[in-house]
Backbone as ProteinMPNN parsed JSONL, in Angstrom:
{"seq_chain_A": "MKNINEFPQDQIYQLWKSTEAISSPELSKRKRGFESLIEFDVVRRSPLIAYLLATRIVEPDLT", "coords_chain_A": {"N_chain_A": [[106.967, 120.504, 114.749], [106.563, 117.173, 114.318], [108.812, 114.83, 113.893], [108.592, 111.313, 111.744], [109.091, 109.716, 113.713], [109.578, 110.406, 115.976], [106.478, 109.868, 116.694], [104.219, 108.233, 119.001], [105.071, 104.777, 119.543], [102.684, 102.781, 118.804], [101.233, 104.894, 117.422], [102.732, 104.982, 114.879], [102.824, 102.416, 113.953], [100.444, 101.986, 113.042], [100.204, 104.221, 111.537], [101.998, 103.224, 109.419], [99.779, 101.031, 108.693], [97.433, 102.389, 107.564], [99.241, 103.332, 105.177], [99.824, 101.328, 103.975], [97.22, 100.301, 103.272], [96.286, 102.193, 102.061], [96.923, 101.118, 98.961], [94.854, 99.173, 99.001], [92.79, 96.914, 96.972], [90.53, 97.047, 97.77], [87.831, 99.668, 98.357], [87.029, 101.117, 100.064], [88.289, 100.333, 102.532], [91.162, 101.997, 100.791], [90.266, 104.474, 100.779], [89.35, 105.074, 104.139], [92.46, 104.667, 104.872], [93.518, 106.673, 103.585], [92.689, 108.667, 104.679], [92.968, 108.163, 107.421], [96.145, 109.08, 107.016], [95.731, 111.343, 106.547], [95.207, 112.738, 109.112], [96.625, 112.154, 110.747], [99.057, 113.232, 109.69], [101.048, 113.101, 107.995], [101.927, 113.612, 105.912], [103.309, 115.621, 105.796], [105.909, 114.704, 107.134], [107.136, 112.633, 106.184], [108.934, 111.791, 103.36], [108.276, 109.402, 101.925], [106.038, 108.994, 102.567], [104.925, 110.673, 101.537], [104.727, 110.556, 98.685], [103.492, 108.268, 98.426], [101.633, 108.881, 98.963], [100.63, 111.095, 97.228], [100.956, 109.241, 94.417], [99.038, 107.738, 94.301], [97.212, 109.552, 94.731], [95.407, 110.737, 92.09], [93.578, 108.957, 91.732], [90.126, 108.423, 90.723], [88.276, 107.177, 91.933], [87.999, 108.152, 95.221], [88.708, 110.745, 95.172]], "CA_chain_A": [[106.398, 119.611, 114.294], [107.039, 115.95, 114.581], [109.088, 113.885, 113.267], [107.83, 110.317, 111.948], [109.972, 108.426, 114.633], [108.997, 110.741, 117.047], [105.059, 109.651, 117.042], [104.642, 106.582, 119.719], [105.023, 103.506, 118.758], [101.049, 102.327, 118.458], [100.676, 105.589, 115.97], [103.156, 104.43, 114.651], [101.958, 101.135, 113.51], [98.867, 102.911, 112.868], [100.445, 105.206, 109.924], [101.673, 101.622, 108.53], [98.618, 99.658, 108.418], [97.373, 103.489, 106.411], [99.749, 103.049, 104.326], [99.548, 100.125, 103.446], [95.514, 100.357, 103.009], [96.025, 103.469, 100.202], [97.292, 100.096, 97.821], [94.36, 97.998, 98.808], [91.831, 96.662, 96.214], [89.048, 97.361, 98.326], [87.683, 101.513, 97.919], [86.445, 101.586, 101.385], [89.637, 100.37, 103.044], [91.646, 103.129, 100.93], [89.553, 105.417, 101.797], [90.464, 105.023, 105.191], [93.483, 105.097, 104.745], [93.583, 108.464, 103.302], [91.489, 109.531, 105.756], [93.665, 108.711, 108.017], [97.138, 109.52, 106.588], [95.605, 113.043, 106.488], [94.475, 113.367, 109.65], [97.705, 112.37, 111.529], [99.179, 114.695, 108.73], [102.318, 112.234, 108.337], [102.899, 114.272, 104.351], [105.062, 116.6, 105.7], [107.312, 114.401, 108.012], [107.408, 111.552, 105.755], [108.529, 111.908, 102.165], [108.211, 108.256, 101.806], [104.199, 108.497, 102.739], [103.971, 112.149, 100.481], [105.693, 109.702, 97.494], [102.435, 106.804, 98.51], [99.606, 108.885, 97.92], [100.731, 111.474, 95.742], [101.448, 108.324, 93.332], [97.512, 107.301, 94.953], [96.123, 110.703, 94.503], [94.821, 110.12, 90.717], [92.765, 107.417, 91.566], [89.796, 109.076, 90.766], [87.905, 107.058, 93.618], [88.897, 108.554, 96.519], [88.492, 112.256, 95.355]], "C_chain_A": [[107.415, 118.912, 113.817], [107.778, 115.271, 113.656], [108.581, 112.672, 112.844], [107.975, 109.72, 113.505], [109.914, 109.061, 115.85], [107.542, 110.561, 117.235], [105.27, 108.271, 118.186], [104.118, 105.891, 119.054], [103.731, 103.027, 118.656], [101.078, 103.188, 117.574], [101.471, 104.981, 115.157], [103.272, 103.413, 113.442], [100.785, 101.748, 112.656], [99.046, 103.576, 111.29], [100.866, 103.63, 109.527], [100.609, 100.743, 107.88], [98.073, 101.242, 107.721], [98.221, 103.28, 105.615], [99.461, 102.265, 103.891], [98.001, 99.942, 103.584], [95.288, 100.846, 102.01], [96.254, 101.92, 99.414], [95.69, 98.766, 97.648], [93.055, 97.852, 97.636], [90.147, 96.46, 96.694], [89.243, 99.094, 99.011], [87.038, 101.884, 99.219], [87.892, 101.715, 102.192], [90.558, 100.998, 102.525], [91.577, 104.447, 101.312], [89.569, 106.05, 103.615], [91.345, 105.463, 105.627], [94.208, 105.862, 104.976], [93.447, 108.976, 104.601], [92.176, 109.729, 106.671], [95.221, 109.293, 108.296], [97.397, 111.334, 106.77], [95.871, 113.393, 108.115], [96.118, 112.992, 110.806], [98.888, 113.24, 110.742], [100.804, 114.251, 109.385], [102.783, 112.863, 107.305], [103.677, 114.506, 105.028], [105.823, 116.012, 106.406], [108.157, 112.957, 107.408], [108.04, 111.425, 104.034], [108.322, 110.678, 101.436], [106.8, 108.333, 101.535], [103.839, 109.211, 101.542], [104.081, 111.219, 98.893], [103.996, 109.346, 97.04], [101.506, 107.542, 97.567], [99.891, 110.301, 97.071], [100.738, 110.404, 94.301], [99.36, 108.172, 93.098], [96.342, 108.807, 94.31], [95.398, 110.988, 93.076], [93.902, 109.523, 90.286], [91.368, 108.449, 91.701], [88.369, 108.681, 91.65], [87.769, 107.251, 94.902], [88.838, 110.186, 96.103], [86.444, 112.484, 95.61]], "O_chain_A": [[108.474, 119.231, 113.276], [107.295, 115.141, 112.532], [107.681, 112.476, 113.66], [107.056, 109.368, 114.245], [110.172, 108.392, 116.851], [107.195, 111.267, 118.182], [106.235, 107.506, 118.193], [103.177, 105.982, 118.266], [103.998, 102.465, 117.594], [100.957, 102.63, 116.483], [100.825, 104.188, 114.471], [103.702, 103.608, 112.305], [100.658, 101.708, 111.433], [98.34, 103.481, 110.286], [99.933, 102.85, 109.337], [100.621, 100.014, 106.888], [98.808, 101.18, 106.736], [97.56, 102.614, 104.819], [98.515, 102.434, 103.123], [97.798, 99.013, 104.366], [94.51, 100.469, 101.134], [95.093, 101.525, 99.311], [95.46, 97.928, 96.776], [92.356, 98.858, 97.513], [89.117, 95.985, 96.215], [90.122, 99.606, 99.704], [86.534, 103.0, 99.349], [88.492, 102.76, 102.443], [91.452, 101.037, 103.371], [92.335, 105.239, 101.871], [89.762, 107.184, 104.053], [91.427, 106.346, 106.481], [95.087, 106.053, 105.817], [94.191, 109.635, 105.328], [92.362, 110.866, 107.104], [95.574, 109.81, 109.356], [98.326, 112.12, 106.958], [96.694, 114.268, 108.386], [96.464, 113.867, 111.599], [99.61, 113.938, 111.454], [101.458, 114.596, 110.369], [104.011, 112.949, 107.302], [104.734, 113.88, 105.112], [106.826, 116.707, 106.568], [109.181, 112.4, 107.803], [107.253, 110.72, 103.401], [108.17, 110.824, 100.224], [106.31, 107.87, 100.505], [102.983, 108.887, 100.719], [103.232, 111.5, 98.047], [103.363, 109.734, 96.058], [100.961, 107.364, 96.478], [99.128, 110.45, 96.116], [100.513, 110.902, 93.198], [98.664, 108.42, 92.114], [95.251, 108.908, 93.749], [94.517, 111.817, 93.301], [93.409, 109.401, 89.165], [91.373, 109.249, 92.636], [87.541, 109.522, 91.999], [87.378, 106.349, 95.643], [88.975, 110.893, 97.101], [85.964, 113.605, 95.782]]}, "name": "protein", "num_of_chains": 1, "seq": "MKNINEFPQDQIYQLWKSTEAISSPELSKRKRGFESLIEFDVVRRSPLIAYLLATRIVEPDLT"}
């Protein structure tokens, strides 16, 4: 399993943009950010991103 720092630089940029998107006021942007983070499987690699996702998972619009 890769550590988050082992991702290519362009993917790290995308990971942080996706992380930023999950706090957007726009539902579609939050959904895309959430899906992107799950696709990258970054939750197991970054405690910070795991925490941010865990605090957003109770949002009814994302389920």
